[in-house]
Coordinates of C-alpha atoms and ligand atoms in Angstrom, one line a residue:
X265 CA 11.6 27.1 -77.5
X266 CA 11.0 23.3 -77.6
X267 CA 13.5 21.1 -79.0
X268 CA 14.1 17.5 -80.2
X269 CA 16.7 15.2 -79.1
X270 CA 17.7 12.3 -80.5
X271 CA 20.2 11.2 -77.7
X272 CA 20.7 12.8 -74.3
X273 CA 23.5 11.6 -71.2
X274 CA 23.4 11.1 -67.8
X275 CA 25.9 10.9 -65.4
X276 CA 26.0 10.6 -61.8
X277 CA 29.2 12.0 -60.0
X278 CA 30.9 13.0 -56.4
X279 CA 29.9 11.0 -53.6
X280 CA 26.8 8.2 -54.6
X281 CA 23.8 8.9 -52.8
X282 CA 20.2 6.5 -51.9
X283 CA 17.9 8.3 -54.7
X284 CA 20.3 8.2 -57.5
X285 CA 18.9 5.0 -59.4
X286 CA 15.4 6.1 -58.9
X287 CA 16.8 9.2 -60.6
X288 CA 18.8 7.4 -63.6
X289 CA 15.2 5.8 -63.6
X290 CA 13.1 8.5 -64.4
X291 CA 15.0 10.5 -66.5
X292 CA 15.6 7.4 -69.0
X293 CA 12.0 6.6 -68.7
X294 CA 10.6 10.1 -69.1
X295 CA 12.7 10.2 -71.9
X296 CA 11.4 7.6 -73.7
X297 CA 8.4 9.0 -73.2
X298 CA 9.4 11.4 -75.5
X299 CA 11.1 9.0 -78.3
X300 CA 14.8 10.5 -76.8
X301 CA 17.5 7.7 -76.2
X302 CA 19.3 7.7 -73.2
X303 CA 22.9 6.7 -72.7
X304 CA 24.5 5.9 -69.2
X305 CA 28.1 7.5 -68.9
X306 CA 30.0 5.0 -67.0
X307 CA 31.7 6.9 -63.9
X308 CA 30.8 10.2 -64.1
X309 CA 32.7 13.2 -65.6
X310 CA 36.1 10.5 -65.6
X311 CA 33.8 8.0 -67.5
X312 CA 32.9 11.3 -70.0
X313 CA 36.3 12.0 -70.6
X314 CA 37.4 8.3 -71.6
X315 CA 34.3 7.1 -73.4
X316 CA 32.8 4.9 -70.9
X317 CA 29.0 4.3 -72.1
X318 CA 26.1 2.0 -71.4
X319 CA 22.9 2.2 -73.3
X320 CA 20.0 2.8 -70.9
X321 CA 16.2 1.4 -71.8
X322 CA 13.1 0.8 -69.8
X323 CA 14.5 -2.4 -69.0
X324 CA 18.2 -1.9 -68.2
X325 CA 16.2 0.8 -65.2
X326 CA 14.1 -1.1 -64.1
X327 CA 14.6 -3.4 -60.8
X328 CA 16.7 0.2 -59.5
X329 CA 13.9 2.4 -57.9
X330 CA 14.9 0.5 -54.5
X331 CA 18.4 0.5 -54.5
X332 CA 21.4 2.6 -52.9
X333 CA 24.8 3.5 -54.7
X334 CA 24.6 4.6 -58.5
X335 CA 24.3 1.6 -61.3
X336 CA 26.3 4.0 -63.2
X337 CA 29.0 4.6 -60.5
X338 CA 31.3 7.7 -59.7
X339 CA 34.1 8.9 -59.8
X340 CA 36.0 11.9 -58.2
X341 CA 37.3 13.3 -61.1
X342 CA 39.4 16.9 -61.0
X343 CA 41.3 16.6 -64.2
X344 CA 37.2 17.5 -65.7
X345 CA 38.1 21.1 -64.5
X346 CA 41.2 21.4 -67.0
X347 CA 40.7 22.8 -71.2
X348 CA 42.3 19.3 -71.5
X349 CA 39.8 17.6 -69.8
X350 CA 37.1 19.5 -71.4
X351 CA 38.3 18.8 -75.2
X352 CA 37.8 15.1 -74.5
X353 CA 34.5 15.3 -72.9
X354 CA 33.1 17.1 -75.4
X355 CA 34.7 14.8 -78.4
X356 CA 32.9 11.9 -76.7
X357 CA 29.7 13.8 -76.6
X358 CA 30.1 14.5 -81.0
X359 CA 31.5 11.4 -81.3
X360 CA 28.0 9.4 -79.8
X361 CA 26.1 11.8 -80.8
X362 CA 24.7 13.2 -77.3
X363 CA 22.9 16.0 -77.6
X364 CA 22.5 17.1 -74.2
X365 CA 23.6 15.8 -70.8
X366 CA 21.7 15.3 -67.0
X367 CA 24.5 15.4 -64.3
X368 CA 23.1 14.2 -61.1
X369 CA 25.4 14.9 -58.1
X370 CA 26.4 18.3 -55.9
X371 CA 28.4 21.4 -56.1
X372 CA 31.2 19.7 -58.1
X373 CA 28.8 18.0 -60.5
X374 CA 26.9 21.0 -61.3
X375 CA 30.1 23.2 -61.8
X376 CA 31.1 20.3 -64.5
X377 CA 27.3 21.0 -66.0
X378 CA 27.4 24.6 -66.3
X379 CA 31.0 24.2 -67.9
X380 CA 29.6 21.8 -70.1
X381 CA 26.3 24.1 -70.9
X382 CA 28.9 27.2 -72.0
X383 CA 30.7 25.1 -74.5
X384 CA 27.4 24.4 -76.3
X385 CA 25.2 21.4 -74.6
X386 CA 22.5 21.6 -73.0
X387 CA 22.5 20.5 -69.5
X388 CA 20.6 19.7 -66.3
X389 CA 21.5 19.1 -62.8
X390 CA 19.4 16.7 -60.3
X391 CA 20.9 16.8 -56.6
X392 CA 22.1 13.4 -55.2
X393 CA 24.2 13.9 -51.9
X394 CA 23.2 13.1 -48.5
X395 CA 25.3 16.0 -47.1
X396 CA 21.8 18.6 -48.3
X397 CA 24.6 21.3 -48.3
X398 CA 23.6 22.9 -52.0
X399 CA 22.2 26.6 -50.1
X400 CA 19.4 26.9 -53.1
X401 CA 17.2 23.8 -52.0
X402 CA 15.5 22.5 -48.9
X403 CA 16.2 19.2 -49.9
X404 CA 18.9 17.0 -51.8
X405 CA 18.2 13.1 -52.9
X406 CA 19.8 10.9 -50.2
X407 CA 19.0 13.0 -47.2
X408 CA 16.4 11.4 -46.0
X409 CA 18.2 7.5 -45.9
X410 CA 21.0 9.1 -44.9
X411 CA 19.0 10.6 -41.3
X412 CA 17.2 7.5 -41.4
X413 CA 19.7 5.2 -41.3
X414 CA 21.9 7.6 -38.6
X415 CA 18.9 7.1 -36.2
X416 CA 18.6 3.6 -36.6
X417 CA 22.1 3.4 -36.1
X418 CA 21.5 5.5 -33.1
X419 CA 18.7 3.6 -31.6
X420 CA 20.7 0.9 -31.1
X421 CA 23.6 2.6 -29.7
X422 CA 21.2 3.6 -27.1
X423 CA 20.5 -0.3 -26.3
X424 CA 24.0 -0.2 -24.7
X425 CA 24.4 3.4 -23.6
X426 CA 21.2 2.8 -21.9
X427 CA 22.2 -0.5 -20.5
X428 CA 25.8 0.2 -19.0
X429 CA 24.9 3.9 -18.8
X430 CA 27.2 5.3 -20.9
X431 CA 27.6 8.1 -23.1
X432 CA 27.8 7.4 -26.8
X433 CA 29.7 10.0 -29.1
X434 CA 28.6 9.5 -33.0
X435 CA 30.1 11.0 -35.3
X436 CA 28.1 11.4 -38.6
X437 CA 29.0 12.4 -42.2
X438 CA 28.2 15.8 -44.1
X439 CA 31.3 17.4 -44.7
X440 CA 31.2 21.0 -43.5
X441 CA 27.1 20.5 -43.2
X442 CA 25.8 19.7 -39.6
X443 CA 22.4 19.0 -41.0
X444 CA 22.5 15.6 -40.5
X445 CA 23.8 16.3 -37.2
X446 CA 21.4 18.5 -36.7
X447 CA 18.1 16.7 -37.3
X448 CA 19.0 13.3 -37.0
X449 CA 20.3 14.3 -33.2
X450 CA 16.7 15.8 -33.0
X451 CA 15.0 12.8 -33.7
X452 CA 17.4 10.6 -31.9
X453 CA 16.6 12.7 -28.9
X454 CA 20.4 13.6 -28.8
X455 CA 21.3 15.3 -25.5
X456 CA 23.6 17.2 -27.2
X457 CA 24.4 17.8 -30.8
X458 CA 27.6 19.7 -32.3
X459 CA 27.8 21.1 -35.6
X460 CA 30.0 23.6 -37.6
X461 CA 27.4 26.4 -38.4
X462 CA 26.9 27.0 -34.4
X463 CA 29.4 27.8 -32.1
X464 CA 29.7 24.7 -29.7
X465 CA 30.4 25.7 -25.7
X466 CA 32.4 22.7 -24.6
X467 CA 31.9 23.4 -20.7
X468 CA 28.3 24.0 -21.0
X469 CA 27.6 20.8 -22.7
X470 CA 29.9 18.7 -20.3
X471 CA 28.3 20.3 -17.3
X472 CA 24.7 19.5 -19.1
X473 CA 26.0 15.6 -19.2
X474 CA 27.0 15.6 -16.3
X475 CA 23.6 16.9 -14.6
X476 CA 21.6 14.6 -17.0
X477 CA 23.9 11.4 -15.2
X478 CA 22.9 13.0 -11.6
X479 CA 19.1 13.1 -12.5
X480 CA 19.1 9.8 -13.6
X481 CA 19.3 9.6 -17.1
X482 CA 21.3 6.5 -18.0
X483 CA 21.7 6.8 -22.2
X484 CA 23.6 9.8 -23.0
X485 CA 23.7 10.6 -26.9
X486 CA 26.0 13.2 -28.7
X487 CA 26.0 13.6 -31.8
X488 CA 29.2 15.5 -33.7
X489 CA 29.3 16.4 -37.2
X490 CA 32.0 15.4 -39.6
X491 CA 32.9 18.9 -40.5
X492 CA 33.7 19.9 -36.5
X493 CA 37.1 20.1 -35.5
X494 CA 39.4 21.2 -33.1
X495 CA 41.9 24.1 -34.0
X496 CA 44.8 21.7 -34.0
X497 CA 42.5 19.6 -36.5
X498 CA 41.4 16.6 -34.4
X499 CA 38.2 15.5 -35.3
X500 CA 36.1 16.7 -32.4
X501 CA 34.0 13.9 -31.4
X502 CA 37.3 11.7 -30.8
X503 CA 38.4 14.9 -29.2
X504 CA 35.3 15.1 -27.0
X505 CA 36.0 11.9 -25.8
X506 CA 38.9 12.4 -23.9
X507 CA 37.3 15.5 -22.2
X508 CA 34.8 13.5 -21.1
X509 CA 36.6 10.5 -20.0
X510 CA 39.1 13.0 -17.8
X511 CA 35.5 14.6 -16.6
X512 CA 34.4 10.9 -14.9
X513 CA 31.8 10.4 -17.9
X514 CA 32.1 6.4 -19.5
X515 CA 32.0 7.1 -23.2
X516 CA 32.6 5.5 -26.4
X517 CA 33.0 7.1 -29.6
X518 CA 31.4 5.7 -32.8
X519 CA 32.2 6.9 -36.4
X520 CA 29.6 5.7 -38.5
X521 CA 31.5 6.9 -42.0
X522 CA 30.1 5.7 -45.2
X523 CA 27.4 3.3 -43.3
X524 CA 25.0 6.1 -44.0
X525 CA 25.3 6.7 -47.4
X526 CA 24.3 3.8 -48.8
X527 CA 20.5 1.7 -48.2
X528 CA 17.4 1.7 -50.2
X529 CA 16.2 5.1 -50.5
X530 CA 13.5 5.9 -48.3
X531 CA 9.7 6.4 -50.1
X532 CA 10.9 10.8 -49.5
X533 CA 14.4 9.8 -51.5
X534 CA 12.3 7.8 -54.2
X535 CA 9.7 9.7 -55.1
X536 CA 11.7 13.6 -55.0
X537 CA 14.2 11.6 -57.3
X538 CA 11.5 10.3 -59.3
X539 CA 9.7 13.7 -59.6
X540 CA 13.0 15.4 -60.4
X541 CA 14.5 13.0 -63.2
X542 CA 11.2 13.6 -65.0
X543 CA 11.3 17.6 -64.3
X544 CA 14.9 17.1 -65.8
X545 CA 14.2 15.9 -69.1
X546 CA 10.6 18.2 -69.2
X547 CA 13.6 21.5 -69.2
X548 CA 15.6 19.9 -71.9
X549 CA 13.1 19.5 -73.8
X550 CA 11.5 22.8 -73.2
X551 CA 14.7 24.1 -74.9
X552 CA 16.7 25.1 -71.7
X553 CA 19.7 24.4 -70.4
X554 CA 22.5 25.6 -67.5
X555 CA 19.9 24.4 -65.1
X556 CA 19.8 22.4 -61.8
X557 CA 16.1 21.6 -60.4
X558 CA 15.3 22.2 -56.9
X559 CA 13.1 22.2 -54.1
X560 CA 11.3 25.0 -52.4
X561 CA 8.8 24.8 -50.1
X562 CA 7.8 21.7 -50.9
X563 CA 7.8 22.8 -54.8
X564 CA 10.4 21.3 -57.8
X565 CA 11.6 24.3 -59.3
X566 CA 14.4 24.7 -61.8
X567 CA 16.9 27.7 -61.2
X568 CA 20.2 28.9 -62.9
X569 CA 23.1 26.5 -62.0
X570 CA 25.5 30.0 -61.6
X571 CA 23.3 31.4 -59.3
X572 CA 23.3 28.3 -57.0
X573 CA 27.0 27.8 -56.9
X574 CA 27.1 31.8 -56.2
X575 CA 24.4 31.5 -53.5
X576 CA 26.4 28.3 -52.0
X577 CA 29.4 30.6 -51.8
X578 CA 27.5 33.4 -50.4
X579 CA 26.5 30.8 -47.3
X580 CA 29.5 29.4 -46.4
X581 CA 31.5 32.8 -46.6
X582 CA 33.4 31.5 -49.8
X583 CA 32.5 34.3 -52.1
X584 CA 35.4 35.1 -55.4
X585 CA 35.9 38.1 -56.6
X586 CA 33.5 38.9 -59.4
X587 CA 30.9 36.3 -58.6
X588 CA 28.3 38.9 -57.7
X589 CA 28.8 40.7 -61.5
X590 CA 26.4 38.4 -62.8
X591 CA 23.4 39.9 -60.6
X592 CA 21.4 42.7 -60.6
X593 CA 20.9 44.2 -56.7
X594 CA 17.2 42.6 -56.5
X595 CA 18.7 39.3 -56.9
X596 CA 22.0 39.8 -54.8
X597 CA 19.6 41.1 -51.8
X598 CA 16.9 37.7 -52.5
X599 CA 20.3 35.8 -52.1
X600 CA 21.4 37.4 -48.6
X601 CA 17.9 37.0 -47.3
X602 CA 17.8 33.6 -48.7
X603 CA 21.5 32.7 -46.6
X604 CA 20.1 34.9 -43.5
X605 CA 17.0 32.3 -43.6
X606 CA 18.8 29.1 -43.9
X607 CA 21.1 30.2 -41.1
X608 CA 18.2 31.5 -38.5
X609 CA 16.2 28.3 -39.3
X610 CA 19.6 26.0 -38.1
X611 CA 20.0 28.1 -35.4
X612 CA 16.3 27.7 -34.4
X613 CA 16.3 24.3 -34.7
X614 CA 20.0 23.7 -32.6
X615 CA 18.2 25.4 -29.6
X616 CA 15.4 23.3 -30.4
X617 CA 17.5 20.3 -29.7
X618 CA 19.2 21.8 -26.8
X619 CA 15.4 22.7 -25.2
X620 CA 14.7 19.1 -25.9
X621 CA 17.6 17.4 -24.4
X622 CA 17.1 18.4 -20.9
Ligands
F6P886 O1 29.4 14.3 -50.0 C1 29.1 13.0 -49.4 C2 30.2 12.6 -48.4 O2 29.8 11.3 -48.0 C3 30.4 13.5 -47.3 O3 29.4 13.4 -46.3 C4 31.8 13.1 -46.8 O4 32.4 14.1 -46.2 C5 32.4 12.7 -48.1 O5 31.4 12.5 -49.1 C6 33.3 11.6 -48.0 O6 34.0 11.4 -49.2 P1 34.7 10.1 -49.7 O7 33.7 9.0 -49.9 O8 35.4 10.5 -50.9 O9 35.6 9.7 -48.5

């Protein structure tokens, strides 16, 4: 059932991503749209908690579509999980009259939605992490910069690896997510790429190098994902750089950290961000809530935030007890297709990049 709002939130929380303004953008212009005020919660969840608001207009969005970070920066903020936490959150929602909330953010964000949703207010999540590690899209906002600016990054590693002929090791960000890895090696024309959701053969992939160097390839590019590490919990690209060294390879190894996740969104980041802040406000004001939207196939789509985090779970082998209770057995077997999927289509493309790097 349609409803009228007076006053919604937004909030962006966990780690900023390129995309987020053009999100905070569209959902307070799309509200407008529909006479609904928007307030800005300083600092995600944290900011919720301890009142920290900004009114947002036309205006105070606009000049934002281009830029990285969040104008209404984020916090890491645990204590939201707590009763305690909670009780204040919801005190400064009655007390400023919000009506309903848009959390933009990943996992963590849209756990503090769906919380939020249960204790009475309606809310919406918009993804905004460059990791793209939420199982129930192809795509999160910030992605795209994020690959963008590892191959740029890249390309002019492979100015000096190509000069001295040396092997560069570049370690890139996702947290236990090789996609970055994964297709920003591919398009960097990696000659090896390692990530956690394939097994990585260390021999093979020296002995590869090493026959690349004899046929006369001078630039020699690996790329390692954050979330790889050895057993003794060395990061493995600093790891792999001392096997190579005692294997007669020259190599350097280049962290590029937080470098990536900031820039001007790319025109992909803008406009899924832009498109999604507007689908976000079109479900609250459709009357539903508990939502986060999402992209399939190329198509916005808004699915249950529970059956995300479940699906999420179900993919990186993290299922609780009782999480499937919620499900009838049509939608528990959609979910194990939908994780057998995601993980055929990375292992396609990882031998994709291993066929291309000879
Ligand atoms: O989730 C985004 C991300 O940048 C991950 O890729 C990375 O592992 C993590 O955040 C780093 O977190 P922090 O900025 O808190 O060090």
């Amino acid at each position: 059932m349609a409803k009228t709002f007076k006053k919604i939130g937004i909030l962006t929380s966990g780690g900023d991503a390129p995309g987020m303004n053009a999100e905070i953008r569209a959902v307070v212009r799309k509200a407008k749209e529909y006479g609904i005020d928007v307030i800005g919660i300083d600092g995600g969840y944290k900011g919720l908690m301890d009142d920290k608001l900004i009114e947002l207009d036309q205006r105070t969005v606009s000049n934002v579509i281009q830029k990285g970070g969040t104008m209404l920066h984020s916090i890491r903020c645990p204590e939201f999980a707590s009763p305690e936490g909670m009780e204040k959150a919801l005190d400064t929602l009655k007390k400023y009259g919000i009506e309903a909330l848009v959390a933009i953010g990943g996992d963590g964000t849209f756990r503090g939605a769906t919380d939020l949703s249960r204790h009475g207010i309606p809310t919406v999540g918009l993804t905004g992490t460059i990791d793209n590690d939420i199982t129930a899209t192809d795509y999160t906002v910030g992605f795209d910069t994020a690959m963008n600016s590892v191959i740029n990054a890249v390309d002019q590693l492979r100015d000096t690896a190509e000069s001295h002929q040396m092997c560069m090791i570049v370690e890139v960000m996702g947290r236990d997510c090789g996609e970055i890895a994964l297709m920003s090696g591919i398009a960097s024309g990696a000659a090896a790429v390692v990530i956690p959701e394939v097994p990585f053969d260390e021999a093979y992939a020296v002995q590869h190098l090493k026959e690349l160097r004899a046929s006369g390839k001078r630039n020699l590019l690996v790329i390692v994902s954050e979330g790889v590490k050895t057993a003794d919990g060395t990061m493995y690209g600093e790891h792999l750089l001392g096997v190579l060294k005692a294997n007669g390879v020259d190599a350097r190894f280049v962290r590029l950290g937080h470098l990536v996740r900031g820039g001007n969104p790319t025109l992909r980041d803008r406009l899924t961000a832009s498109r999604m802040g507007a689908m976000g406000v079109d479900l609250l004001v459709e009357g539903k809530s508990d939502l986060v939207v999402v992209e399939l196939e190329g198509k916005l789509q808004p699915i249950e935030i529970n059956y995300a985090l479940v699906l999420d779970r179900m993919y990186k082998g993290k299922l609780k007890d009782g999480d499937l209770d919620a499900f009838i057995p049509e939608q528990i077997e959609k979910m194990k297709a939908t994780c057998a999927a995601k993980k055929a289509e990375i292992e396609k493309l990882y031998r994709l990049s291993q066929d291309l790097s000879k």
